[in-house]
Coordinates of N, CA and C in Angstrom, one line a residue:
G1 N -170.6 0.6 -110.5 CA -169.4 0.2 -111.0 C -169.4 -0.3 -112.4
P2 N -168.3 -0.7 -112.9 CA -168.3 -1.2 -114.3 C -169.2 -2.4 -114.5
V3 N -169.8 -2.5 -115.7 CA -170.7 -3.7 -116.0 C -170.2 -4.2 -117.4
P4 N -170.4 -5.5 -117.6 CA -170.1 -6.0 -119.0 C -171.0 -5.4 -120.0
I5 N -170.5 -5.2 -121.2 CA -171.3 -4.7 -122.3 C -170.8 -5.3 -123.6
T6 N -171.6 -5.1 -124.7 CA -171.1 -5.3 -126.0 C -171.5 -4.0 -126.7
H7 N -170.8 -3.6 -127.8 CA -171.1 -2.4 -128.5 C -171.2 -2.7 -130.0
G8 N -171.2 -1.6 -130.8 CA -171.4 -1.7 -132.2 C -170.3 -2.5 -132.9
R9 N -170.7 -3.2 -133.9 CA -169.8 -4.0 -134.8 C -169.2 -3.1 -135.8
P10 N -168.2 -3.5 -136.6 CA -167.7 -2.7 -137.6 C -168.8 -2.2 -138.6
R11 N -168.7 -1.0 -139.0 CA -169.6 -0.3 -139.9 C -170.9 0.0 -139.1
H12 N -171.1 -0.3 -137.9 CA -172.2 0.0 -137.0 C -171.7 0.4 -135.6
E13 N -170.6 1.2 -135.6 CA -169.9 1.5 -134.4 C -170.9 2.4 -133.5
T14 N -170.7 2.2 -132.2 CA -171.5 3.0 -131.2 C -170.8 4.4 -131.2
P15 N -171.6 5.4 -131.3 CA -171.1 6.7 -131.4 C -170.5 7.1 -130.0
V16 N -169.3 7.7 -130.0 CA -168.7 8.2 -128.7 C -169.1 9.7 -128.6
G17 N -169.2 10.1 -127.3 CA -169.5 11.5 -127.0 C -170.4 11.6 -125.8
T18 N -170.8 12.8 -125.5 CA -171.7 13.0 -124.4 C -173.1 13.4 -124.9
Y19 N -174.1 12.8 -124.5 CA -175.5 12.9 -125.0 C -176.5 13.0 -123.9
P20 N -177.6 13.7 -124.1 CA -178.7 13.7 -123.1 C -179.6 12.5 -123.4
V21 N -180.1 11.9 -122.4 CA -181.1 10.8 -122.6 C -182.3 11.5 -123.3
A22 N -182.7 11.0 -124.5 CA -183.8 11.5 -125.2 C -185.1 11.0 -124.8
W23 N -185.2 9.7 -124.7 CA -186.4 9.0 -124.3 C -186.1 7.6 -123.8
K24 N -187.1 7.0 -123.2 CA -187.0 5.6 -122.7 C -188.2 4.8 -123.0
D25 N -188.0 3.5 -123.1 CA -189.1 2.6 -123.4 C -188.7 1.2 -122.8
A26 N -189.6 0.8 -121.8 CA -189.3 -0.5 -121.1 C -189.4 -1.7 -122.0
I27 N -190.4 -1.7 -122.9 CA -190.7 -2.8 -123.7 C -190.6 -2.3 -125.2
H28 N -189.5 -2.4 -125.8 CA -189.3 -1.9 -127.1 C -188.8 -2.9 -128.1
T29 N -189.2 -2.8 -129.3 CA -188.7 -3.7 -130.4 C -188.2 -2.8 -131.5
S30 N -187.0 -3.2 -132.0 CA -186.3 -2.4 -133.1 C -187.2 -2.4 -134.3
S31 N -187.5 -1.2 -134.8 CA -188.3 -1.0 -136.0 C -187.4 -1.4 -137.3
I32 N -186.1 -1.5 -137.1 CA -185.3 -1.8 -138.3 C -185.0 -3.3 -138.3
Y33 N -184.6 -3.9 -137.1 CA -184.1 -5.3 -137.1 C -185.2 -6.2 -136.5
G34 N -186.3 -5.7 -135.9 CA -187.3 -6.6 -135.4 C -186.9 -7.3 -134.1
L35 N -185.8 -6.8 -133.5 CA -185.3 -7.5 -132.3 C -185.8 -6.8 -131.0
P36 N -185.9 -7.5 -129.9 CA -186.3 -6.9 -128.6 C -185.2 -6.0 -128.1
M37 N -185.6 -4.9 -127.5 CA -184.7 -4.0 -126.9 C -185.2 -3.5 -125.5
N38 N -185.4 -4.5 -124.6 CA -186.0 -4.2 -123.4 C -185.2 -3.2 -122.6
N39 N -185.8 -2.4 -121.8 CA -185.2 -1.4 -120.9 C -184.3 -0.4 -121.7
S40 N -184.9 0.1 -122.9 CA -184.1 1.0 -123.7 C -184.0 2.4 -123.2
V41 N -182.8 2.9 -123.2 CA -182.6 4.3 -122.8 C -181.9 4.9 -124.0
F42 N -182.7 5.7 -124.8 CA -182.2 6.2 -126.1 C -181.4 7.5 -125.9
F43 N -180.2 7.6 -126.5 CA -179.4 8.7 -126.2 C -178.7 9.4 -127.4
A44 N -178.6 8.7 -128.5 CA -178.0 9.3 -129.7 C -178.8 9.1 -130.9
P45 N -178.6 10.0 -131.9 CA -179.4 10.0 -133.1 C -179.3 8.6 -133.8
G46 N -180.4 8.2 -134.5 CA -180.5 6.9 -135.2 C -181.0 5.8 -134.3
G47 N -181.6 6.1 -133.2 CA -182.1 5.1 -132.3 C -181.1 4.3 -131.5
I48 N -180.0 5.0 -131.2 CA -179.0 4.3 -130.4 C -179.3 4.4 -128.9
A49 N -179.2 3.2 -128.2 CA -179.7 3.1 -126.9 C -178.8 2.2 -126.1
F50 N -178.9 2.3 -124.7 CA -178.4 1.3 -123.8 C -179.7 0.4 -123.7
H51 N -179.5 -0.9 -123.8 CA -180.7 -1.8 -123.6 C -180.2 -3.3 -123.3
E52 N -181.1 -4.0 -122.9 CA -180.8 -5.5 -122.6 C -180.5 -6.1 -124.0
G53 N -179.4 -6.9 -124.0 CA -179.0 -7.5 -125.2 C -178.0 -8.6 -125.0
P54 N -177.7 -9.4 -126.0 CA -176.7 -10.5 -125.8 C -175.3 -9.9 -125.6
L55 N -174.6 -10.4 -124.6 CA -173.3 -10.0 -124.3 C -172.2 -10.8 -125.0
N56 N -172.6 -11.7 -125.9 CA -171.7 -12.5 -126.7 C -171.7 -12.1 -128.1
E57 N -172.3 -11.0 -128.5 CA -172.3 -10.6 -129.9 C -172.4 -9.1 -130.0
P58 N -171.7 -8.5 -130.9 CA -171.8 -7.0 -131.1 C -173.2 -6.6 -131.6
S59 N -173.5 -5.3 -131.4 CA -174.8 -4.7 -131.7 C -174.7 -4.0 -133.1
H60 N -175.8 -3.4 -133.4 CA -175.8 -2.5 -134.6 C -175.6 -1.1 -134.2
G61 N -174.9 -0.8 -133.1 CA -174.6 0.5 -132.7 C -175.0 0.8 -131.2
C62 N -175.9 0.0 -130.7 CA -176.4 0.2 -129.3 C -175.4 -0.4 -128.4
V63 N -175.6 -0.2 -127.1 CA -174.8 -0.7 -126.0 C -175.7 -1.8 -125.4
H64 N -175.3 -3.1 -125.5 CA -176.0 -4.2 -124.9 C -175.5 -4.3 -123.5
L65 N -176.5 -4.6 -122.6 CA -176.3 -4.8 -121.2 C -177.0 -6.1 -120.8
S66 N -176.6 -6.6 -119.6 CA -177.3 -7.8 -119.1 C -178.7 -7.3 -118.6
P67 N -179.6 -8.3 -118.4 CA -180.9 -7.9 -117.9 C -180.9 -7.1 -116.7
E68 N -180.0 -7.4 -115.7 CA -179.9 -6.7 -114.4 C -179.4 -5.3 -114.6
A69 N -178.3 -5.2 -115.4 CA -177.7 -3.9 -115.6 C -178.6 -3.0 -116.4
S70 N -179.3 -3.5 -117.4 CA -180.2 -2.7 -118.2 C -181.4 -2.1 -117.4
K71 N -181.8 -2.9 -116.4 CA -182.9 -2.4 -115.5 C -182.3 -1.3 -114.6
I72 N -181.1 -1.4 -114.1 CA -180.5 -0.4 -113.3 C -180.3 0.9 -114.2
F73 N -179.8 0.8 -115.4 CA -179.7 2.0 -116.3 C -181.1 2.6 -116.5
F74 N -182.0 1.7 -116.9 CA -183.4 2.2 -117.2 C -184.0 3.0 -116.0
D75 N -183.9 2.4 -114.8 CA -184.5 3.0 -113.6 C -183.7 4.3 -113.2
G76 N -182.4 4.3 -113.4 CA -181.5 5.3 -112.8 C -181.2 6.5 -113.7
L77 N -181.5 6.4 -115.0 CA -181.2 7.5 -115.9 C -182.5 8.2 -116.4
P78 N -182.8 9.4 -115.9 CA -184.0 10.1 -116.3 C -183.8 10.7 -117.7
V79 N -184.9 11.0 -118.4 CA -184.8 11.8 -119.6 C -184.0 13.1 -119.3
K80 N -183.2 13.5 -120.2 CA -182.3 14.7 -120.1 C -181.0 14.5 -119.3
A81 N -180.9 13.3 -118.6 CA -179.6 13.0 -117.9 C -178.5 12.9 -119.0
K82 N -177.3 13.4 -118.6 CA -176.2 13.3 -119.5 C -175.5 11.9 -119.4
V83 N -175.2 11.3 -120.5 CA -174.5 10.0 -120.6 C -173.3 10.2 -121.4
Q84 N -172.2 9.5 -121.1 CA -171.0 9.6 -121.9 C -170.6 8.3 -122.4
V85 N -170.2 8.2 -123.7 CA -169.7 6.9 -124.3 C -168.3 7.2 -124.7
V86 N -167.4 6.4 -124.2 CA -165.9 6.6 -124.6 C -165.4 5.3 -125.2
A87 N -164.4 5.5 -126.0 CA -163.8 4.4 -126.8 C -162.9 3.6 -125.9

């Protein structure tokens, strides 16, 4: 079912479209921002992923999920699975 998220802030919008899951990393740290991105499911160019993140602030383009939802996404989405992001 639906889960709470936050998405990209102005000038760092989350890209919309249909993408294949490119790769996954359970314990990841952003190489650009130095922030933790646990349960990362990378799907769009530029390192855009679904991952655990704060639900009270926008991201730099990724989709923030709660710890529980990020684990479900991580476990349930294999590499090459299609994901869709809509506005």
